[in-house]
Amino acid sequence: MPAVCRAPSAGVIRPGEGPARPPGFSTNQYIGSCTNEGRPRCWPSCPRLWSRGRGSTVESTASLSERVREVVRERRIDPGTQVEEVRRAAAEVVAAHERRSLTGAVRPLDEPDRMVGLIVADVSGFGPLQPYLDDPTVEEIWINAPDRVFVARHGLHELTPVVLSAGQVRELIERMLQSSGRRLDISQPFVDAMLPGGHRLHVVLEGISRDHAAVNIRKFVHSRTNVV
């Protein structure tokens, strides 16, 4: 069984499991504990680049993403606004990788076209969160810790297979805040901002929010059957 809990109306997490509403919603309620028994559910959109159980495919993907970043820098492409240029660069890098695989120098990719999309999300979007931001069934996203990333669908929240490093979390936060024109530092440890697409971002600086920065994204959804 995947880790599934009912998403409450508001609250902050006590020490334990489960996604936390960031401070500011309510300090009087707690989210119920959510156990992680069994294998977490993974949806087709979950990128293997950031998933639990990394392997050689992940290493190849990270290497390809870095190569695309080099191309982006060389061509002076703005990854935030010139997404199609980033996609073109990613397609070129993936095609070059596949040509090398014919000589046995590298392993061929299982899904080259999908890999292009993952690289674009990594370089231009919000990395491992981008598939969930693009998924219309996802209503809310939490990062409680680098290895505790949750989403809510139809009023239920679940632990995702996404595993990040502390550096990746910081990079994601910086990228999201940059897109919203806000900043986060000791003088301003709580930030509310609006992401592209109308999604509401709430970030709490690490130290204020236990050992890790906490992130909450409440998505702007055009129609819902359940409101979290």
mmCIF file of N, CA and C in Angstrom, residues 49-162:
data_model
loop_
_atom_site.group_PDB
_atom_site.id
_atom_site.type_symbol
_atom_site.label_atom_id
_atom_site.label_comp_id
_atom_site.label_asym_id
_atom_site.label_seq_id
_atom_site.Cartn_x
_atom_site.Cartn_y
_atom_site.Cartn_z
ATOM 1 N N LEU A 49 15.213 10.662 -12.833
ATOM 2 C CA LEU A 49 16.396 11.436 -12.473
ATOM 3 C C LEU A 49 16.466 11.717 -10.991
ATOM 4 N N TRP A 50 15.318 11.917 -10.353
ATOM 5 C CA TRP A 50 15.317 12.294 -8.937
ATOM 6 C C TRP A 50 14.643 11.245 -8.076
ATOM 7 N N SER A 51 14.481 10.017 -8.557
ATOM 8 C CA SER A 51 13.690 9.038 -7.820
ATOM 9 C C SER A 51 14.550 8.198 -6.897
ATOM 10 N N ARG A 52 13.870 7.491 -5.996
ATOM 11 C CA ARG A 52 14.552 6.605 -5.073
ATOM 12 C C ARG A 52 15.130 5.434 -5.854
ATOM 13 N N GLY A 53 16.305 4.978 -5.422
ATOM 14 C CA GLY A 53 16.930 3.866 -6.103
ATOM 15 C C GLY A 53 17.636 4.323 -7.371
ATOM 16 N N ARG A 54 18.612 5.183 -7.231
ATOM 17 C CA ARG A 54 19.288 5.720 -8.390
ATOM 18 C C ARG A 54 20.217 4.683 -8.992
ATOM 19 N N GLY A 55 20.452 4.803 -10.299
ATOM 20 C CA GLY A 55 21.328 3.864 -10.976
ATOM 21 C C GLY A 55 22.105 4.550 -12.068
ATOM 22 N N SER A 56 22.659 3.727 -12.991
ATOM 23 C CA SER A 56 23.482 4.281 -14.054
ATOM 24 C C SER A 56 22.683 5.189 -14.965
ATOM 25 N N THR A 57 21.377 4.905 -15.129
ATOM 26 C CA THR A 57 20.533 5.771 -15.955
ATOM 27 C C THR A 57 20.489 7.174 -15.378
ATOM 28 N N VAL A 58 20.380 7.254 -14.055
ATOM 29 C CA VAL A 58 20.344 8.552 -13.387
ATOM 30 C C VAL A 58 21.653 9.295 -13.582
ATOM 31 N N GLU A 59 22.771 8.575 -13.454
ATOM 32 C CA GLU A 59 24.068 9.205 -13.634
ATOM 33 C C GLU A 59 24.198 9.759 -15.045
ATOM 34 N N SER A 60 23.726 8.992 -16.050
ATOM 35 C CA SER A 60 23.764 9.460 -17.428
ATOM 36 C C SER A 60 22.913 10.704 -17.593
ATOM 37 N N THR A 61 21.739 10.712 -16.962
ATOM 38 C CA THR A 61 20.837 11.850 -17.078
ATOM 39 C C THR A 61 21.458 13.101 -16.474
ATOM 40 N N ALA A 62 22.042 12.970 -15.299
ATOM 41 C CA ALA A 62 22.683 14.119 -14.658
ATOM 42 C C ALA A 62 23.804 14.658 -15.530
ATOM 43 N N SER A 63 24.569 13.742 -16.149
ATOM 44 C CA SER A 63 25.653 14.145 -17.027
ATOM 45 C C SER A 63 25.125 14.883 -18.252
ATOM 46 N N LEU A 64 24.021 14.386 -18.826
ATOM 47 C CA LEU A 64 23.427 15.037 -19.992
ATOM 48 C C LEU A 64 22.893 16.418 -19.629
ATOM 49 N N SER A 65 22.269 16.541 -18.465
ATOM 50 C CA SER A 65 21.761 17.841 -18.026
ATOM 51 C C SER A 65 22.893 18.850 -17.886
ATOM 52 N N GLU A 66 24.003 18.399 -17.330
ATOM 53 C CA GLU A 66 25.142 19.302 -17.158
ATOM 54 C C GLU A 66 25.696 19.724 -18.515
ATOM 55 N N ARG A 67 25.704 18.796 -19.477
ATOM 56 C CA ARG A 67 26.178 19.130 -20.817
ATOM 57 C C ARG A 67 25.278 20.196 -21.462
ATOM 58 N N VAL A 68 23.966 20.037 -21.254
ATOM 59 C CA VAL A 68 23.026 21.017 -21.800
ATOM 60 C C VAL A 68 23.248 22.377 -21.145
ATOM 61 N N ARG A 69 23.512 22.397 -19.845
ATOM 62 C CA ARG A 69 23.795 23.670 -19.162
ATOM 63 C C ARG A 69 25.018 24.361 -19.772
ATOM 64 N N GLU A 70 26.027 23.559 -20.141
ATOM 65 C CA GLU A 70 27.215 24.131 -20.774
ATOM 66 C C GLU A 70 26.852 24.769 -22.112
ATOM 67 N N VAL A 71 26.022 24.071 -22.898
ATOM 68 C CA VAL A 71 25.582 24.608 -24.189
ATOM 69 C C VAL A 71 24.786 25.895 -23.979
ATOM 70 N N VAL A 72 23.911 25.879 -22.975
ATOM 71 C CA VAL A 72 23.094 27.060 -22.671
ATOM 72 C C VAL A 72 23.983 28.255 -22.325
ATOM 73 N N ARG A 73 25.023 28.006 -21.532
ATOM 74 C CA ARG A 73 25.940 29.097 -21.173
ATOM 75 C C ARG A 73 26.707 29.592 -22.399
ATOM 76 N N GLU A 74 27.190 28.648 -23.220
ATOM 77 C CA GLU A 74 27.963 29.024 -24.405
ATOM 78 C C GLU A 74 27.131 29.860 -25.373
ATOM 79 N N ARG A 75 25.858 29.496 -25.531
ATOM 80 C CA ARG A 75 24.990 30.202 -26.481
ATOM 81 C C ARG A 75 24.271 31.391 -25.842
ATOM 82 N N ARG A 76 24.547 31.618 -24.565
ATOM 83 C CA ARG A 76 23.938 32.728 -23.821
ATOM 84 C C ARG A 76 22.406 32.670 -23.893
ATOM 85 N N ILE A 77 21.902 31.490 -23.679
ATOM 86 C CA ILE A 77 20.456 31.264 -23.658
ATOM 87 C C ILE A 77 19.941 31.536 -22.257
ATOM 88 N N ASP A 78 18.835 32.234 -22.152
ATOM 89 C CA ASP A 78 18.171 32.437 -20.863
ATOM 90 C C ASP A 78 17.236 31.256 -20.637
ATOM 91 N N PRO A 79 17.583 30.323 -19.734
ATOM 92 C CA PRO A 79 16.758 29.125 -19.559
ATOM 93 C C PRO A 79 15.367 29.409 -19.029
ATOM 94 N N GLY A 80 15.196 30.566 -18.392
ATOM 95 C CA GLY A 80 13.883 30.891 -17.846
ATOM 96 C C GLY A 80 12.890 31.363 -18.884
ATOM 97 N N THR A 81 13.393 32.011 -19.944
ATOM 98 C CA THR A 81 12.491 32.575 -20.955
ATOM 99 C C THR A 81 12.630 31.924 -22.324
ATOM 100 N N GLN A 82 13.780 31.316 -22.607
ATOM 101 C CA GLN A 82 14.009 30.707 -23.922
ATOM 102 C C GLN A 82 13.944 29.183 -23.813
ATOM 103 N N VAL A 83 12.778 28.707 -23.434
ATOM 104 C CA VAL A 83 12.614 27.271 -23.176
ATOM 105 C C VAL A 83 12.789 26.455 -24.449
ATOM 106 N N GLU A 84 12.289 26.957 -25.577
ATOM 107 C CA GLU A 84 12.415 26.212 -26.829
ATOM 108 C C GLU A 84 13.875 26.087 -27.253
ATOM 109 N N GLU A 85 14.673 27.114 -26.968
ATOM 110 C CA GLU A 85 16.104 27.032 -27.259
ATOM 111 C C GLU A 85 16.764 25.976 -26.375
ATOM 112 N N VAL A 86 16.339 25.914 -25.126
ATOM 113 C CA VAL A 86 16.854 24.880 -24.225
ATOM 114 C C VAL A 86 16.449 23.502 -24.737
ATOM 115 N N ARG A 87 15.211 23.374 -25.193
ATOM 116 C CA ARG A 87 14.739 22.088 -25.723
ATOM 117 C C ARG A 87 15.565 21.669 -26.945
ATOM 118 N N ARG A 88 15.879 22.639 -27.801
ATOM 119 C CA ARG A 88 16.685 22.336 -28.983
ATOM 120 C C ARG A 88 18.076 21.857 -28.568
ATOM 121 N N ALA A 89 18.660 22.527 -27.588
ATOM 122 C CA ALA A 89 19.981 22.120 -27.099
ATOM 123 C C ALA A 89 19.924 20.731 -26.476
ATOM 124 N N ALA A 90 18.864 20.459 -25.715
ATOM 125 C CA ALA A 90 18.713 19.142 -25.088
ATOM 126 C C ALA A 90 18.573 18.053 -26.144
ATOM 127 N N ALA A 91 17.804 18.328 -27.194
ATOM 128 C CA ALA A 91 17.627 17.347 -28.269
ATOM 129 C C ALA A 91 18.956 17.066 -28.962
ATOM 130 N N GLU A 92 19.770 18.099 -29.149
ATOM 131 C CA GLU A 92 21.078 17.919 -29.779
ATOM 132 C C GLU A 92 21.994 17.062 -28.908
ATOM 133 N N VAL A 93 22.006 17.335 -27.613
ATOM 134 C CA VAL A 93 22.867 16.582 -26.697
ATOM 135 C C VAL A 93 22.423 15.128 -26.613
ATOM 136 N N VAL A 94 21.123 14.894 -26.544
ATOM 137 C CA VAL A 94 20.608 13.520 -26.491
ATOM 138 C C VAL A 94 20.920 12.788 -27.790
ATOM 139 N N ALA A 95 20.768 13.455 -28.930
ATOM 140 C CA ALA A 95 21.075 12.825 -30.219
ATOM 141 C C ALA A 95 22.555 12.452 -30.301
ATOM 142 N N ALA A 96 23.429 13.331 -29.796
ATOM 143 C CA ALA A 96 24.862 13.035 -29.788
ATOM 144 C C ALA A 96 25.154 11.832 -28.895
ATOM 145 N N HIS A 97 24.463 11.752 -27.766
ATOM 146 C CA HIS A 97 24.622 10.607 -26.864
ATOM 147 C C HIS A 97 24.219 9.313 -27.567
ATOM 148 N N GLU A 98 23.106 9.346 -28.282
ATOM 149 C CA GLU A 98 22.634 8.146 -28.977
ATOM 150 C C GLU A 98 23.602 7.732 -30.080
ATOM 151 N N ARG A 99 24.212 8.689 -30.756
ATOM 152 C CA ARG A 99 25.212 8.346 -31.778
ATOM 153 C C ARG A 99 26.418 7.672 -31.138
ATOM 154 N N ARG A 100 26.835 8.166 -29.975
ATOM 155 C CA ARG A 100 27.960 7.544 -29.263
ATOM 156 C C ARG A 100 27.614 6.143 -28.798
ATOM 157 N N SER A 101 26.341 5.932 -28.479
ATOM 158 C CA SER A 101 25.933 4.599 -28.004
ATOM 159 C C SER A 101 26.084 3.547 -29.096
ATOM 160 N N LEU A 102 26.032 3.957 -30.361
ATOM 161 C CA LEU A 102 26.186 3.008 -31.471
ATOM 162 C C LEU A 102 27.594 2.434 -31.524
ATOM 163 N N THR A 103 28.556 3.160 -30.961
ATOM 164 C CA THR A 103 29.940 2.680 -30.930
ATOM 165 C C THR A 103 30.243 1.893 -29.662
ATOM 166 N N GLY A 104 29.284 1.859 -28.741
ATOM 167 C CA GLY A 104 29.494 1.165 -27.478
ATOM 168 C C GLY A 104 30.160 2.013 -26.424
ATOM 169 N N ALA A 105 30.364 3.301 -26.711
ATOM 170 C CA ALA A 105 31.034 4.183 -25.749
ATOM 171 C C ALA A 105 30.159 4.475 -24.541
ATOM 172 N N VAL A 106 28.852 4.543 -24.757
ATOM 173 C CA VAL A 106 27.902 4.794 -23.667
ATOM 174 C C VAL A 106 26.696 3.885 -23.861
ATOM 175 N N ARG A 107 25.895 3.761 -22.810
ATOM 176 C CA ARG A 107 24.680 2.964 -22.910
ATOM 177 C C ARG A 107 23.594 3.767 -23.609
ATOM 178 N N PRO A 108 22.816 3.127 -24.502
ATOM 179 C CA PRO A 108 21.716 3.856 -25.146
ATOM 180 C C PRO A 108 20.623 4.179 -24.139
ATOM 181 N N LEU A 109 19.899 5.241 -24.394
ATOM 182 C CA LEU A 109 18.792 5.636 -23.531
ATOM 183 C C LEU A 109 17.551 4.834 -23.883
ATOM 184 N N ASP A 110 16.766 4.481 -22.873
ATOM 185 C CA ASP A 110 15.532 3.734 -23.111
ATOM 186 C C ASP A 110 14.507 4.582 -23.852
ATOM 187 N N GLU A 111 14.378 5.854 -23.448
ATOM 188 C CA GLU A 111 13.380 6.750 -24.035
ATOM 189 C C GLU A 111 14.020 8.110 -24.307
ATOM 190 N N PRO A 112 14.679 8.251 -25.448
ATOM 191 C CA PRO A 112 15.374 9.513 -25.738
ATOM 192 C C PRO A 112 14.457 10.735 -25.716
ATOM 193 N N ASP A 113 13.254 10.614 -26.284
ATOM 194 C CA ASP A 113 12.345 11.767 -26.318
ATOM 195 C C ASP A 113 11.939 12.189 -24.911
ATOM 196 N N ARG A 114 11.668 11.199 -24.058
ATOM 197 C CA ARG A 114 11.298 11.510 -22.674
ATOM 198 C C ARG A 114 12.472 12.144 -21.940
ATOM 199 N N MET A 115 13.677 11.678 -22.262
ATOM 200 C CA MET A 115 14.862 12.244 -21.631
ATOM 201 C C MET A 115 15.014 13.725 -21.962
ATOM 202 N N VAL A 116 14.697 14.101 -23.188
ATOM 203 C CA VAL A 116 14.750 15.515 -23.571
ATOM 204 C C VAL A 116 13.829 16.330 -22.667
ATOM 205 N N GLY A 117 12.618 15.826 -22.437
ATOM 206 C CA GLY A 117 11.671 16.522 -21.572
ATOM 207 C C GLY A 117 12.172 16.658 -20.149
ATOM 208 N N LEU A 118 12.804 15.611 -19.623
ATOM 209 C CA LEU A 118 13.332 15.655 -18.259
ATOM 210 C C LEU A 118 14.456 16.682 -18.137
ATOM 211 N N ILE A 119 15.304 16.722 -19.159
ATOM 212 C CA ILE A 119 16.414 17.671 -19.126
ATOM 213 C C ILE A 119 15.894 19.105 -19.181
ATOM 214 N N VAL A 120 14.893 19.344 -20.025
ATOM 215 C CA VAL A 120 14.313 20.685 -20.121
ATOM 216 C C VAL A 120 13.714 21.099 -18.779
ATOM 217 N N ALA A 121 13.020 20.159 -18.121
ATOM 218 C CA ALA A 121 12.450 20.451 -16.801
ATOM 219 C C ALA A 121 13.541 20.769 -15.796
ATOM 220 N N ASP A 122 14.659 20.058 -15.900
ATOM 221 C CA ASP A 122 15.760 20.265 -14.965
ATOM 222 C C ASP A 122 16.440 21.610 -15.192
ATOM 223 N N VAL A 123 16.629 21.967 -16.461
ATOM 224 C CA VAL A 123 17.384 23.175 -16.791
ATOM 225 C C VAL A 123 16.505 24.426 -16.781
ATOM 226 N N SER A 124 15.282 24.328 -17.311
ATOM 227 C CA SER A 124 14.424 25.507 -17.461
ATOM 228 C C SER A 124 13.300 25.594 -16.448
ATOM 229 N N GLY A 125 12.844 24.455 -15.982
ATOM 230 C CA GLY A 125 11.704 24.467 -15.082
ATOM 231 C C GLY A 125 12.120 24.362 -13.635
ATOM 232 N N PHE A 126 11.304 23.676 -12.844
ATOM 233 C CA PHE A 126 11.588 23.491 -11.431
ATOM 234 C C PHE A 126 11.964 22.043 -11.159
ATOM 235 N N GLY A 127 12.816 21.500 -12.049
ATOM 236 C CA GLY A 127 13.412 20.195 -11.846
ATOM 237 C C GLY A 127 12.418 19.100 -11.549
ATOM 238 N N PRO A 128 12.630 18.363 -10.443
ATOM 239 C CA PRO A 128 11.773 17.229 -10.118
ATOM 240 C C PRO A 128 10.346 17.615 -9.781
ATOM 241 N N LEU A 129 10.108 18.886 -9.460
ATOM 242 C CA LEU A 129 8.741 19.323 -9.154
ATOM 243 C C LEU A 129 7.942 19.628 -10.414
ATOM 244 N N GLN A 130 8.627 19.843 -11.537
ATOM 245 C CA GLN A 130 7.932 20.286 -12.739
ATOM 246 C C GLN A 130 6.839 19.325 -13.208
ATOM 247 N N PRO A 131 7.085 17.997 -13.213
ATOM 248 C CA PRO A 131 6.001 17.096 -13.631
ATOM 249 C C PRO A 131 4.755 17.226 -12.766
ATOM 250 N N TYR A 132 4.934 17.487 -11.471
ATOM 251 C CA TYR A 132 3.784 17.635 -10.576
ATOM 252 C C TYR A 132 3.100 18.986 -10.787
ATOM 253 N N LEU A 133 3.877 20.008 -11.118
ATOM 254 C CA LEU A 133 3.281 21.304 -11.434
ATOM 255 C C LEU A 133 2.488 21.232 -12.733
ATOM 256 N N ASP A 134 2.948 20.397 -13.658
ATOM 257 C CA ASP A 134 2.258 20.245 -14.941
ATOM 258 C C ASP A 134 1.057 19.314 -14.851
ATOM 259 N N ASP A 135 1.012 18.477 -13.821
ATOM 260 C CA ASP A 135 -0.058 17.485 -13.674
ATOM 261 C C ASP A 135 -1.315 18.163 -13.122
ATOM 262 N N PRO A 136 -2.413 18.204 -13.897
ATOM 263 C CA PRO A 136 -3.614 18.905 -13.423
ATOM 264 C C PRO A 136 -4.300 18.237 -12.240
ATOM 265 N N THR A 137 -3.964 16.978 -11.940
ATOM 266 C CA THR A 137 -4.603 16.300 -10.807
ATOM 267 C C THR A 137 -3.924 16.625 -9.482
ATOM 268 N N VAL A 138 -2.726 17.189 -9.530
ATOM 269 C CA VAL A 138 -1.997 17.540 -8.304
ATOM 270 C C VAL A 138 -2.460 18.911 -7.826
ATOM 271 N N GLU A 139 -2.903 18.966 -6.562
ATOM 272 C CA GLU A 139 -3.447 20.194 -5.993
ATOM 273 C C GLU A 139 -2.440 20.940 -5.130
ATOM 274 N N GLU A 140 -1.512 20.188 -4.530
ATOM 275 C CA GLU A 140 -0.589 20.811 -3.578
ATOM 276 C C GLU A 140 0.690 19.990 -3.517
ATOM 277 N N ILE A 141 1.802 20.660 -3.255
ATOM 278 C CA ILE A 141 3.111 20.015 -3.185
ATOM 279 C C ILE A 141 3.811 20.497 -1.923
ATOM 280 N N TRP A 142 4.447 19.557 -1.201
ATOM 281 C CA TRP A 142 5.234 19.901 -0.013
ATOM 282 C C TRP A 142 6.646 19.347 -0.150
ATOM 283 N N ILE A 143 7.636 20.099 0.279
ATOM 284 C CA ILE A 143 8.974 19.559 0.541
ATOM 285 C C ILE A 143 9.219 19.760 2.024
ATOM 286 N N ASN A 144 9.133 18.688 2.792
ATOM 287 C CA ASN A 144 9.401 18.758 4.231
ATOM 288 C C ASN A 144 10.875 18.546 4.543
ATOM 289 N N ALA A 145 11.554 17.773 3.680
ATOM 290 C CA ALA A 145 12.965 17.458 3.796
ATOM 291 C C ALA A 145 13.397 16.976 2.416
ATOM 292 N N PRO A 146 14.687 16.906 2.142
ATOM 293 C CA PRO A 146 15.113 16.473 0.812
ATOM 294 C C PRO A 146 14.540 15.129 0.376
ATOM 295 N N ASP A 147 14.290 14.240 1.331
ATOM 296 C CA ASP A 147 13.741 12.928 0.972
ATOM 297 C C ASP A 147 12.279 12.779 1.383
ATOM 298 N N ARG A 148 11.603 13.884 1.679
ATOM 299 C CA ARG A 148 10.195 13.845 2.088
ATOM 300 C C ARG A 148 9.408 14.845 1.243
ATOM 301 N N VAL A 149 9.115 14.439 0.018
ATOM 302 C CA VAL A 149 8.372 15.281 -0.924
ATOM 303 C C VAL A 149 6.989 14.661 -1.117
ATOM 304 N N PHE A 150 5.956 15.438 -0.824
ATOM 305 C CA PHE A 150 4.579 14.953 -0.886
ATOM 306 C C PHE A 150 3.781 15.735 -1.924
ATOM 307 N N VAL A 151 2.724 15.090 -2.429
ATOM 308 C CA VAL A 151 1.736 15.796 -3.250
ATOM 309 C C VAL A 151 0.350 15.428 -2.750
ATOM 310 N N ALA A 152 -0.614 16.293 -3.042
ATOM 311 C CA ALA A 152 -2.014 16.010 -2.719
ATOM 312 C C ALA A 152 -2.800 15.906 -4.018
ATOM 313 N N ARG A 153 -3.609 14.848 -4.097
ATOM 314 C CA ARG A 153 -4.506 14.644 -5.228
ATOM 315 C C ARG A 153 -5.878 14.310 -4.675
ATOM 316 N N HIS A 154 -6.886 15.043 -5.111
ATOM 317 C CA HIS A 154 -8.266 14.753 -4.725
ATOM 318 C C HIS A 154 -8.424 14.645 -3.209
ATOM 319 N N GLY A 155 -7.740 15.507 -2.468
ATOM 320 C CA GLY A 155 -7.871 15.526 -1.025
ATOM 321 C C GLY A 155 -7.036 14.507 -0.286
ATOM 322 N N LEU A 156 -6.213 13.733 -0.988
ATOM 323 C CA LEU A 156 -5.320 12.761 -0.355
ATOM 324 C C LEU A 156 -3.881 13.166 -0.622
ATOM 325 N N HIS A 157 -3.019 13.015 0.381
ATOM 326 C CA HIS A 157 -1.616 13.294 0.124
ATOM 327 C C HIS A 157 -0.793 12.025 0.208
ATOM 328 N N GLU A 158 0.247 11.959 -0.625
ATOM 329 C CA GLU A 158 1.082 10.769 -0.739
ATOM 330 C C GLU A 158 2.549 11.154 -0.837
ATOM 331 N N LEU A 159 3.388 10.301 -0.264
ATOM 332 C CA LEU A 159 4.829 10.459 -0.400
ATOM 333 C C LEU A 159 5.225 10.104 -1.830
ATOM 334 N N THR A 160 5.959 10.989 -2.484
ATOM 335 C CA THR A 160 6.406 10.723 -3.852
ATOM 336 C C THR A 160 7.735 9.966 -3.825
ATOM 337 N N PRO A 161 8.162 9.426 -4.962
ATOM 338 C CA PRO A 161 9.462 8.753 -5.018
ATOM 339 C C PRO A 161 10.630 9.720 -5.185
ATOM 340 N N VAL A 162 10.370 11.006 -5.151
ATOM 341 C CA VAL A 162 11.423 12.000 -5.372
ATOM 342 C C VAL A 162 12.355 12.069 -4.166
#
